């Protein structure tokens, strides 16, 4: 494993690649290597766990579909070992069920593999800063899954209900994300700061991870989009 | 382009209206017991109550009604039913009701006949009910399950579909049949004379099971094996068809045009879309569903202009003429973006807002391309006025254009939903309305 690091790598998030396709890893490394330090890569879950423990990256780029347990296994291992690495899921737009599974297992965001290098680097930086990354499709999924007013929600206590409903602002942010707006553009569209947009996105991600809405998994199973 | 204005709205119709002569099936809906009466009523187009009365009238005549009903119940195929909930957990209850009916019949008959005849009838009833149970006719889903797993032998379902309910059902049914048969034999002959015969038969049966058991198990095993093989080879053939006809073809084209980056990316994108559709999405017709129509429009633009359209659809609606016009306007907006924006990526966002007083479908077509000054629309962009603005206005929708030089373009379309095109949530059933 070669480690290439740009000169001013002090503040830049250190990236670890996990993907079972060698060609894809090489491609990502070539594309974002100039923008961000890539500290290691792995093609299996076991390799990834060892590598992440050794190199202590800031962000793990994790493929959704991998043999031997796949992405969720890596996320579980990271959590169990108390590692600080944050995870950004990378997928060739596969079944929604998988992506939602990964988000609920703790990934901070999801992007498709067709994303451009500068956009990927920006997404990695955002995840490293503790924020959430939504692809337009993931935002669309959130809107769809949280739109239905479910009579079952009425019986829940306040804390639980808050997790299962989006606020108006969160909905607006998700809608703009689904329309292909960048965070900066959303901020100027809604006359709020980028920080506020980021905090709305993080709140939605939290809801996506913790919500007990029964639709989430059922919906994802039904429609294999994303 | 397809003429969406010709789309005929699907209407809710009774089964009779859909087919000239409905097949004789067990009715999945509106049934009291097994759906026999409702099924026959549908088949010969008379009210259900008339058939029920006919059966009831036939009951006192030597129990013919009950017997007929049982025979129909056993031999009629169950209607395919899309509603999962209705299919489950009703079979046992129905059998109990049927048992009560038989008991009532027997007590009515006992007014006319001697106790021996009653006993015979009772035993016959037992055999019939037992047979019905083992054939699992009472519960359509169970039956489908066992037949799909176990063809060609109905009883081999026992060996293959090993759910507890199936086993219990089979055990009860078998027990009833045996008890009924034994009862018949005992009534027919003298009990003592028969006892040794029964023991002999039981011994024979045990012997047969011991001898044939392993062979039966082997046959069942090989049946299952063969079935899996068949499924596997069918799957393989289907995959091969897709891979060969589509992917190989595309790959060959890509190799030939390796120098043309635009063309290669167009081919790759088109193939990716096709493969994804094949893998993940149930096909829905673009002339019926808003989401499918939008995706088809985006795919068309992608194919003709070598751009990528990111389609996100939230909610869905049944296509009506107004929504078809919306799709056409969206297509124009996508075409404009593909032709003039000079970027490879266009975002399309469609939202059918449910659960509000005046449902609206909103569409946003956005590119980060060159944009233009609104008051200086070049002559070749009359399309914006004619095919987007005017078309939307004709169907009482709204269109709005936001653009500035070097700041990209966004076309916003809003179309009110007519009551016929009520939006519904994204693919999941709302149990409260079902």
PDB file of C-alpha atoms in Angstrom, chain A residues 5 7 31 45 63 67 79 84-85 89 92 103 106 122 129 175 183 190 210:
ATOM      1  CA  UNK A   5       0.312  12.780   0.612  1.00  0.00           C
ATOM      2  CA  UNK A   7       2.483  18.767   0.909  1.00  0.00           C
ATOM      3  CA  UNK A  31      -8.983  11.389  -9.118  1.00  0.00           C
ATOM      4  CA  UNK A  45     -14.018  -6.301   5.249  1.00  0.00           C
ATOM      5  CA  UNK A  63     -18.662   0.669  -1.132  1.00  0.00           C
ATOM      6  CA  UNK A  67     -18.658  -9.679  -0.304  1.00  0.00           C
ATOM      7  CA  UNK A  79     -18.164   1.425  15.947  1.00  0.00           C
ATOM      8  CA  UNK A  84     -13.269   8.082  15.079  1.00  0.00           C
ATOM      9  CA  UNK A  85     -13.402   7.542  11.318  1.00  0.00           C
ATOM     10  CA  UNK A  89     -21.120   5.469   1.418  1.00  0.00           C
ATOM     11  CA  UNK A  92     -23.332   2.594  -8.171  1.00  0.00           C
ATOM     12  CA  UNK A 103     -27.107   5.038   6.634  1.00  0.00           C
ATOM     13  CA  UNK A 106     -24.029   4.899  10.867  1.00  0.00           C
ATOM     14  CA  UNK A 122     -16.142  18.351  -1.164  1.00  0.00           C
ATOM     15  CA  UNK A 129     -16.487  18.127   9.416  1.00  0.00           C
ATOM     16  CA  UNK A 175     -36.423  19.487  -1.693  1.00  0.00           C
ATOM     17  CA  UNK A 183     -25.404  23.613   0.006  1.00  0.00           C
ATOM     18  CA  UNK A 190     -33.477  30.186   1.545  1.00  0.00           C
ATOM     19  CA  UNK A 210     -33.154   6.807  14.375  1.00  0.00           C
TER      20      UNK A 210
END
